[in-house]
GROMACS .gro file of C-alpha atoms in nm:
model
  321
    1UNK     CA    1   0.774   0.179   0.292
    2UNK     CA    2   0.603   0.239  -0.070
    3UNK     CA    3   0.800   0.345  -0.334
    4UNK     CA    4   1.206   0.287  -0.259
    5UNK     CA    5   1.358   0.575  -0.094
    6UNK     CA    6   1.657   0.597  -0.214
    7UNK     CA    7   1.782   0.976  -0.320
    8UNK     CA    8   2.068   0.856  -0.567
    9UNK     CA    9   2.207   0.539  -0.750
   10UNK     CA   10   2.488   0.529  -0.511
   11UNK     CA   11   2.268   0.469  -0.225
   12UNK     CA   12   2.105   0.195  -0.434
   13UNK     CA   13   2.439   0.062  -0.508
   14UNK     CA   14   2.535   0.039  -0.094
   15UNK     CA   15   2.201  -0.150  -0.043
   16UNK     CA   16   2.329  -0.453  -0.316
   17UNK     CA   17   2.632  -0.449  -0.091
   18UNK     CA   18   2.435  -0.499   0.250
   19UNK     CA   19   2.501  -0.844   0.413
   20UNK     CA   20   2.248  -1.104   0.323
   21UNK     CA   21   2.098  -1.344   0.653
   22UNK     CA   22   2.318  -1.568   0.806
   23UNK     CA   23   1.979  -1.794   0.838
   24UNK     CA   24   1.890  -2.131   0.642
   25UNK     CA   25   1.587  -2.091   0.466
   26UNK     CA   26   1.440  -2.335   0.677
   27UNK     CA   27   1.463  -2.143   0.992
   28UNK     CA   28   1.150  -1.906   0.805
   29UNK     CA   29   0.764  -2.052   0.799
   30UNK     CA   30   0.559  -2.029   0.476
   31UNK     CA   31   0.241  -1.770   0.556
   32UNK     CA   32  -0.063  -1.886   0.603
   33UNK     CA   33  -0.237  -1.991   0.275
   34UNK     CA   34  -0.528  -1.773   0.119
   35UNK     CA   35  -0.734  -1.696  -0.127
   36UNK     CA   36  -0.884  -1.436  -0.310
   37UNK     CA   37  -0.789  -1.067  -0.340
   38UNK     CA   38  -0.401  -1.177  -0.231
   39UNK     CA   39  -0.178  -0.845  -0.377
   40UNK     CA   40  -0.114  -0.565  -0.110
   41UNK     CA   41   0.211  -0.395   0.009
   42UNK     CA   42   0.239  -0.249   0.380
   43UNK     CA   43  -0.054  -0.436   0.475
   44UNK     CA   44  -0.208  -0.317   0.816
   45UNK     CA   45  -0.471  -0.571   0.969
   46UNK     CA   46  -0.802  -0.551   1.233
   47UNK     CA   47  -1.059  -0.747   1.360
   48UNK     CA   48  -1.338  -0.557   1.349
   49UNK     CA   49  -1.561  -0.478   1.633
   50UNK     CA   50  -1.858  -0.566   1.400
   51UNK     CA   51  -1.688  -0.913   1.330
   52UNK     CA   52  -1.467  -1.016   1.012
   53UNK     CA   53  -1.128  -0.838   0.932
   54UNK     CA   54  -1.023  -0.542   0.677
   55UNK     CA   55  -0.681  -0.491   0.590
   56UNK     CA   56  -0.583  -0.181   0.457
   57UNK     CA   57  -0.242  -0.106   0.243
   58UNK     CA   58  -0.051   0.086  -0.019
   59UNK     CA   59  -0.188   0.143  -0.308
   60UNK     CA   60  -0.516   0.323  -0.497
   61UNK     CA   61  -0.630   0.591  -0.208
   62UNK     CA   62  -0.519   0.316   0.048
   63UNK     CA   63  -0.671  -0.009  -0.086
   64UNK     CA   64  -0.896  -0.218   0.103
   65UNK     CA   65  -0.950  -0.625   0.153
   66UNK     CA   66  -1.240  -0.720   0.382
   67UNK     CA   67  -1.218  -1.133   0.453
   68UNK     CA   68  -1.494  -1.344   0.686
   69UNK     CA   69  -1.226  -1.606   0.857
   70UNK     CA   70  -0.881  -1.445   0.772
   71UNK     CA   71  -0.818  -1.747   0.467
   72UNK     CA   72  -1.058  -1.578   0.184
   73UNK     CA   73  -0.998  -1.238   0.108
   74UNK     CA   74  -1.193  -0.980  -0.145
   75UNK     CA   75  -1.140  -0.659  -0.282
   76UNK     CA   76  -1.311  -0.373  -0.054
   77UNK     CA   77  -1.241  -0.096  -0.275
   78UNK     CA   78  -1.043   0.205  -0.096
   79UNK     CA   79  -1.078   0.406   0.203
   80UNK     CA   80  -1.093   0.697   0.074
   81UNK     CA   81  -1.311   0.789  -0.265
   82UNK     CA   82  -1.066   1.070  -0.334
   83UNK     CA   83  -0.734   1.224  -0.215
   84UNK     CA   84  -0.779   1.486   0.028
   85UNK     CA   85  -0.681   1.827  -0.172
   86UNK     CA   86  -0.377   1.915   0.104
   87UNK     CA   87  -0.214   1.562   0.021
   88UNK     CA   88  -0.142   1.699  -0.314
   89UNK     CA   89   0.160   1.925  -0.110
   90UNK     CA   90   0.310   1.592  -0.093
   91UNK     CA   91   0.320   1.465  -0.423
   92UNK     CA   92   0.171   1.520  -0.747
   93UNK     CA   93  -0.049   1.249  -0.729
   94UNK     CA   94  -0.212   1.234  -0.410
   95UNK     CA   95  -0.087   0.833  -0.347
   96UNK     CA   96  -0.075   0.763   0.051
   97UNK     CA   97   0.161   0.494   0.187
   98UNK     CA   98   0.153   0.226   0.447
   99UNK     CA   99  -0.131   0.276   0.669
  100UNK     CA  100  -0.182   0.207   1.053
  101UNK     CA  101  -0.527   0.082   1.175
  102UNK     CA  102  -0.591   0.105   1.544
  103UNK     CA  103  -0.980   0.086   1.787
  104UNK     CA  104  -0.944   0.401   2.026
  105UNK     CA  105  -1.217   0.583   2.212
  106UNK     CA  106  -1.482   0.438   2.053
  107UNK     CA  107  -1.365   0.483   1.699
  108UNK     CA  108  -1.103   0.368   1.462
  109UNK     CA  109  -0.813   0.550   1.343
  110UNK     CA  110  -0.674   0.543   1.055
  111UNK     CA  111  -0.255   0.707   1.004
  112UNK     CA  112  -0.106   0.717   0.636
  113UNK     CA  113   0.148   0.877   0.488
  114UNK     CA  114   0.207   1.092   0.210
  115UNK     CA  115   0.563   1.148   0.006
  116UNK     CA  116   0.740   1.159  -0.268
  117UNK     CA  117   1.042   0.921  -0.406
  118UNK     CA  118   1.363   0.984  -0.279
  119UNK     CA  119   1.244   1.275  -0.010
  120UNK     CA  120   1.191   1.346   0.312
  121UNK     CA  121   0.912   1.600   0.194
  122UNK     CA  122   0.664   1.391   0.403
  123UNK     CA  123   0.312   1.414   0.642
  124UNK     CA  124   0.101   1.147   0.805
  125UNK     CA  125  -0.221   1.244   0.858
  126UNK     CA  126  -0.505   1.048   1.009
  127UNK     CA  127  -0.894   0.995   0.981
  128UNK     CA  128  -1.129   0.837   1.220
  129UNK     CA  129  -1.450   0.583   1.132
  130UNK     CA  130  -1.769   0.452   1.295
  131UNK     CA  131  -1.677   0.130   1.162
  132UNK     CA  132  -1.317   0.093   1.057
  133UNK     CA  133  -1.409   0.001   0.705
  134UNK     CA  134  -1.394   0.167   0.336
  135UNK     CA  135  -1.605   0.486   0.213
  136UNK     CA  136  -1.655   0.589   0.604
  137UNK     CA  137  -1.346   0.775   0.675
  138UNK     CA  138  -1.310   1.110   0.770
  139UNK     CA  139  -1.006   1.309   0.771
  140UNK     CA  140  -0.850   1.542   0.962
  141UNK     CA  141  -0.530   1.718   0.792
  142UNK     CA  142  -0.189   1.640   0.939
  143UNK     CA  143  -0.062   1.444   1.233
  144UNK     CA  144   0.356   1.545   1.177
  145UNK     CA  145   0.573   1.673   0.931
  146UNK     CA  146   0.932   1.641   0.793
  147UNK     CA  147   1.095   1.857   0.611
  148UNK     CA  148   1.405   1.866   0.361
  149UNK     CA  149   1.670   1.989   0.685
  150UNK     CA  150   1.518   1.722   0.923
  151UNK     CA  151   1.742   1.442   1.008
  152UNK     CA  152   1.435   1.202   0.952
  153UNK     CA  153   1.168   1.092   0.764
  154UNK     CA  154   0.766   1.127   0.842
  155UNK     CA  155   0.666   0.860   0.713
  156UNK     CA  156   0.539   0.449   0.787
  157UNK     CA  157   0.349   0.533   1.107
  158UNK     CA  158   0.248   0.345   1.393
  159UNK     CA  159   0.046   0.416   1.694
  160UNK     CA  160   0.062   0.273   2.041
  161UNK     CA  161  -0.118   0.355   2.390
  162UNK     CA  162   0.192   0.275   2.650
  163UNK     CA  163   0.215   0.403   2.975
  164UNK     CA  164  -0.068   0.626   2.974
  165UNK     CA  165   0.017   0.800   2.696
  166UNK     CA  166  -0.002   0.767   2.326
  167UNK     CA  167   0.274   0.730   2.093
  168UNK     CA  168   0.388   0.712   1.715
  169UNK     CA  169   0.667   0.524   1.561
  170UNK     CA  170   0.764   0.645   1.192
  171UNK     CA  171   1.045   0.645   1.030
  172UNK     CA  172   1.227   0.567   0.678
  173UNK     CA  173   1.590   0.577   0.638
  174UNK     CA  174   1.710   0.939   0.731
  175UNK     CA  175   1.887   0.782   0.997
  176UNK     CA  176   1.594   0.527   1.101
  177UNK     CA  177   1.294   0.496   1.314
  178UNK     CA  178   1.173   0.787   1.544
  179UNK     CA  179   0.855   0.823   1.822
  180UNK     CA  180   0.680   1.134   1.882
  181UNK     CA  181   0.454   1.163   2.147
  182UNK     CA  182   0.061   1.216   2.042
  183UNK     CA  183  -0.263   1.431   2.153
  184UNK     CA  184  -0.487   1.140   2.232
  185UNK     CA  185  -0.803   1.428   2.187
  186UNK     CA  186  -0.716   1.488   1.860
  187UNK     CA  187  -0.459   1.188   1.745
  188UNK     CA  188  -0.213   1.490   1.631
  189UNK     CA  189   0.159   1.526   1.748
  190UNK     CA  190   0.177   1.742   2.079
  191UNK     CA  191   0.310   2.053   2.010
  192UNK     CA  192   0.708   2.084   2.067
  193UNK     CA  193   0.652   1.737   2.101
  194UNK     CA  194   1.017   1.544   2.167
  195UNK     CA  195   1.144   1.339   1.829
  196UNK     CA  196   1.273   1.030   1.991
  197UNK     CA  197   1.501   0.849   1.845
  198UNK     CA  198   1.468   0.385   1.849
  199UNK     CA  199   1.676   0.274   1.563
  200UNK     CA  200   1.933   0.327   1.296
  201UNK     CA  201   2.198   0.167   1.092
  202UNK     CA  202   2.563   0.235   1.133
  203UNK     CA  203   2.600   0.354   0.784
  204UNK     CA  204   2.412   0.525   0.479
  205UNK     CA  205   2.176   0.483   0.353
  206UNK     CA  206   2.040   0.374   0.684
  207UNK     CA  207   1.796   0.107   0.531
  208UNK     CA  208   1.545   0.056   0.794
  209UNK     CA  209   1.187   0.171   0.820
  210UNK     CA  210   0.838   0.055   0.874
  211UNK     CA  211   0.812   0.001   1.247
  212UNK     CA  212   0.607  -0.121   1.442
  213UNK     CA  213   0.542  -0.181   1.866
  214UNK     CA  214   0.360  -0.454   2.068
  215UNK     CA  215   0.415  -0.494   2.479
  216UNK     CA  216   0.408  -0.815   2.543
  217UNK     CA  217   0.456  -0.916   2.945
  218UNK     CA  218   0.731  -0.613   3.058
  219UNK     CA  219   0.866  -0.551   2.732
  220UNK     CA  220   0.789  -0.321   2.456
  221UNK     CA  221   0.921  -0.529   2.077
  222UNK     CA  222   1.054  -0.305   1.810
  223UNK     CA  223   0.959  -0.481   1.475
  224UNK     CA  224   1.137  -0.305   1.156
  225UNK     CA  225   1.213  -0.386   0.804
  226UNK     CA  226   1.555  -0.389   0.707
  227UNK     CA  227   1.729  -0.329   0.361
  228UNK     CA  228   1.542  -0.270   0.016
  229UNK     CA  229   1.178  -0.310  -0.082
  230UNK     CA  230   1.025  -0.275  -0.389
  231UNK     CA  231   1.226  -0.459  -0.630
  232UNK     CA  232   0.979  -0.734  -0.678
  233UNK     CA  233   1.205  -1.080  -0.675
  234UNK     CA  234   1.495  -0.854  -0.619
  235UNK     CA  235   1.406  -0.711  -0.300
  236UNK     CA  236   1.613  -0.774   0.003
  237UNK     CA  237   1.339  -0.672   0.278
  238UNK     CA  238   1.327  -0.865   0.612
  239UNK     CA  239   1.246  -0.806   0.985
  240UNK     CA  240   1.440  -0.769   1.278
  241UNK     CA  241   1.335  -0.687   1.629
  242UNK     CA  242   1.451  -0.544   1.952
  243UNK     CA  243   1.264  -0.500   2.262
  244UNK     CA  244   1.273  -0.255   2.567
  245UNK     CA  245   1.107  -0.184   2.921
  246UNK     CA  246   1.044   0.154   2.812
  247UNK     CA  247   0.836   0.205   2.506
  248UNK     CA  248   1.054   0.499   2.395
  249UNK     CA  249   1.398   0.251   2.447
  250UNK     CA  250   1.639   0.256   2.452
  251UNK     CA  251   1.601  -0.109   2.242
  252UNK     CA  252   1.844  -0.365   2.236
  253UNK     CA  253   1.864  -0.701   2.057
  254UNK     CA  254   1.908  -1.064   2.234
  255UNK     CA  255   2.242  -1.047   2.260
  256UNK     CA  256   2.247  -0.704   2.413
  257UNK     CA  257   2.315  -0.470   2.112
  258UNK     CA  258   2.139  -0.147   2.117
  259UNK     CA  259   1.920  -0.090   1.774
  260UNK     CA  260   2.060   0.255   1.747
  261UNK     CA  261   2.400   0.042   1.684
  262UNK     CA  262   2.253  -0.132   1.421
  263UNK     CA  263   2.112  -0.456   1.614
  264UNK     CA  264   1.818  -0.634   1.558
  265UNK     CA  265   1.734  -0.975   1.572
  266UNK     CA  266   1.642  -1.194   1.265
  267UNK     CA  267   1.290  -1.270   1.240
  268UNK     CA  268   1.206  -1.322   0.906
  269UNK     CA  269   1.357  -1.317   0.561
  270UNK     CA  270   1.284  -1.455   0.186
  271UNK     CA  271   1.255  -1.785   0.180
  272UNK     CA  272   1.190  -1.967  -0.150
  273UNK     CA  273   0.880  -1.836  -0.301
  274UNK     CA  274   0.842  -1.588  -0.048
  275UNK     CA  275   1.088  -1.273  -0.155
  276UNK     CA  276   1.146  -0.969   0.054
  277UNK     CA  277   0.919  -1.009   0.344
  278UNK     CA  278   0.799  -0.661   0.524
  279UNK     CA  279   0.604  -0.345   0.548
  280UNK     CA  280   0.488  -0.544   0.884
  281UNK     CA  281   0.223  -0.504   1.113
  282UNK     CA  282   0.067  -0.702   1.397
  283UNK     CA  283  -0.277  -0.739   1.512
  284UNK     CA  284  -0.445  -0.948   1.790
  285UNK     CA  285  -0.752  -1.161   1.724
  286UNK     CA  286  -0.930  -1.336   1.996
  287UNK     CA  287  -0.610  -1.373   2.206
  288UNK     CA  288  -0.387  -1.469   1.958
  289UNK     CA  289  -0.130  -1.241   1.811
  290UNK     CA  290  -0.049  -1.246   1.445
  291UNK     CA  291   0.217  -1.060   1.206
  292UNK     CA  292   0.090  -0.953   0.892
  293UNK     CA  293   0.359  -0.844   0.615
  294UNK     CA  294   0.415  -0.852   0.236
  295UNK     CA  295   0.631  -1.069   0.001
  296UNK     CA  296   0.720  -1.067  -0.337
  297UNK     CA  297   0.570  -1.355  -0.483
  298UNK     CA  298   0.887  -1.568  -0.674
  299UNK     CA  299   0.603  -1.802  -0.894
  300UNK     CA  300   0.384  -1.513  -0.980
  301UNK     CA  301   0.662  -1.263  -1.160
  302UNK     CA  302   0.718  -1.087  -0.791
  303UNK     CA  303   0.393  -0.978  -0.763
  304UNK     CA  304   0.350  -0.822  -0.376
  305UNK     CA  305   0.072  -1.047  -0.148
  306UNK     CA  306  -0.033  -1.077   0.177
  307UNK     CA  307   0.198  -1.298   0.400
  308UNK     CA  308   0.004  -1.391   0.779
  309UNK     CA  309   0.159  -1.586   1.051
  310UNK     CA  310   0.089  -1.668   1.369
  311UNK     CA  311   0.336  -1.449   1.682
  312UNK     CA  312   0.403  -1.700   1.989
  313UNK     CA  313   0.638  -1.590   2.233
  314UNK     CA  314   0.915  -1.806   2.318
  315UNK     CA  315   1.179  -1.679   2.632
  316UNK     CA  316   1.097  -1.313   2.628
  317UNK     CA  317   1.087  -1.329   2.230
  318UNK     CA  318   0.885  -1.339   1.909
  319UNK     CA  319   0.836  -1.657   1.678
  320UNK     CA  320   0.661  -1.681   1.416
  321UNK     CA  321   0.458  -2.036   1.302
   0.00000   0.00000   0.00000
């Protein structure tokens, strides 16, 4: 999530209400330390087939960090020089939201949204690169829509291949996180495609979004962020997870409760410094899997940076270190 979607004051006022985590801060790990270029929000992450790492996020016309070893990071300018014209049917200024990076086919792809505050007036759309980093993207229009009667909200995508088939994960409040089923010729929804739906709270303002998907041995792992971004040291983000055998659920947490009930296990929350973790991602590099994420930085006036931890598995679930 970019901007906080919340349509009225009310639904601001339900999210204050929202039940903080039941977890010491303790039970959380500090990210990784870096340096550099550290602010981003909805940071997606890749190794690059050329070697090094780019991270692209929210923010400018979807900023970019390029880093050598994953510890330095430097400004990469954006990947795109200019909004594409039809983005501007979105909002007024042509600002895309929380990226997805993914290596397919010989060629990266690149899904962003584009919306407005407090709407479900929303496209992704997607572009495709030689080389996965900025200045070499291409686009190509619209992946899926949502509209003002849909009971969704097309934005935060995510792409997986599961199955034999390719999927996308989106979703932002508007009664959670959906999955559409993609053209893997063209990276576009299938026509008549089926809107699945993964996860959802049991009351307004439904306050997840932001998913995300990783198999890991027979199990697909729902990652979402849970109540409100985008309040600097006032945010309340965090991630739960569920996982399923079947990558379109239906997704249940540890102790059995279905994420369409509003389950979802803890994974991380703010932790002293380290405010509103989320707009989460994960990437694998050289075997290892990692979660990439932002937090609101509590010693630097909640400035949003790049949090990066280490994913273990640990009895059929994620850990972070």
């Amino acid at each position: 999530m970019k901007p906080i979607r919340l349509a009225t004051v009310a639904a601001a006022a339900v999210l204050a209400l929202l039940p903080a985590t039941a977890h010491a801060d303790t039970a959380y790990p500090d990210p990784r330390p870096i340096t550099g270029q550290q602010i981003i929000h909805d940071p997606t992450v890749a190794r690059l087939q050329s070697g090094g790492y780019v991270a692209y996020s929210t923010g400018g016309v979807l900023g970019a960090r390029v880093s050598k070893d994953m510890r330095q990071w430097d400004d990469a300018g954006n990947a795109f020089a200019a909004p594409p014209g039809w983005w501007y049917q979105y909002n007024d200024t042509g600002d895309p939201w929380a990226p997805d990076l993914s290596f397919r086919d010989g060629r990266y792809w690149l899904y962003y949204a584009v919306s407005s505050w407090g709407t479900n007036h929303s496209a992704i759309g997607v572009a495709t690169s030689p080389t996965g980093l900025p200045g070499t993207w291409t686009d190509h229009g619209k992946v899926f829509t949502s509209g003002k009667s849909d009971p969704y909200n097309a934005i935060d995508p995510a792409v997986i291949h599961a199955e034999g088939r390719l999927w996308m994960t989106f979703g932002s409040y508007w009664t959670g996180i959906r999955m559409v089923e993609l053209d893997p010729g063209t990276g576009k929804a299938k026509p008549g495609a089926e809107v699945h739906h993964l996860a959802t709270r049991p009351d307004a303002p439904y306050a997840v979004e932001g998913p995300y998907i990783v198999r890991h041995g027979r199990y697909y792992y729902l990652f979402a962020s849970y109540d409100a971004c985008c309040a600097g040291v006032n945010s309340t983000y965090k991630i739960r997870v569920g996982r399923s055998t079947s990558v379109t659920g239906p997704y249940t947490d540890s102790t059995g409760k279905p994420l369409l009930e509003g389950g979802g296990d803890l994974l991380l929350a703010g932790h002293g410094r380290y405010v509103g973790t989320g707009g989460e991602s994960v990437f694998r590099d050289r075997g290892q899997d990692w979660l990439a994420y932002h937090y609101y930085d509590a010693q630097d006036n909640g400035t949003p940076k790049l949090g990066l931890n280490r994913l273990s598995w640990k009895s059929g679930w994620p850990e972070l270190r």
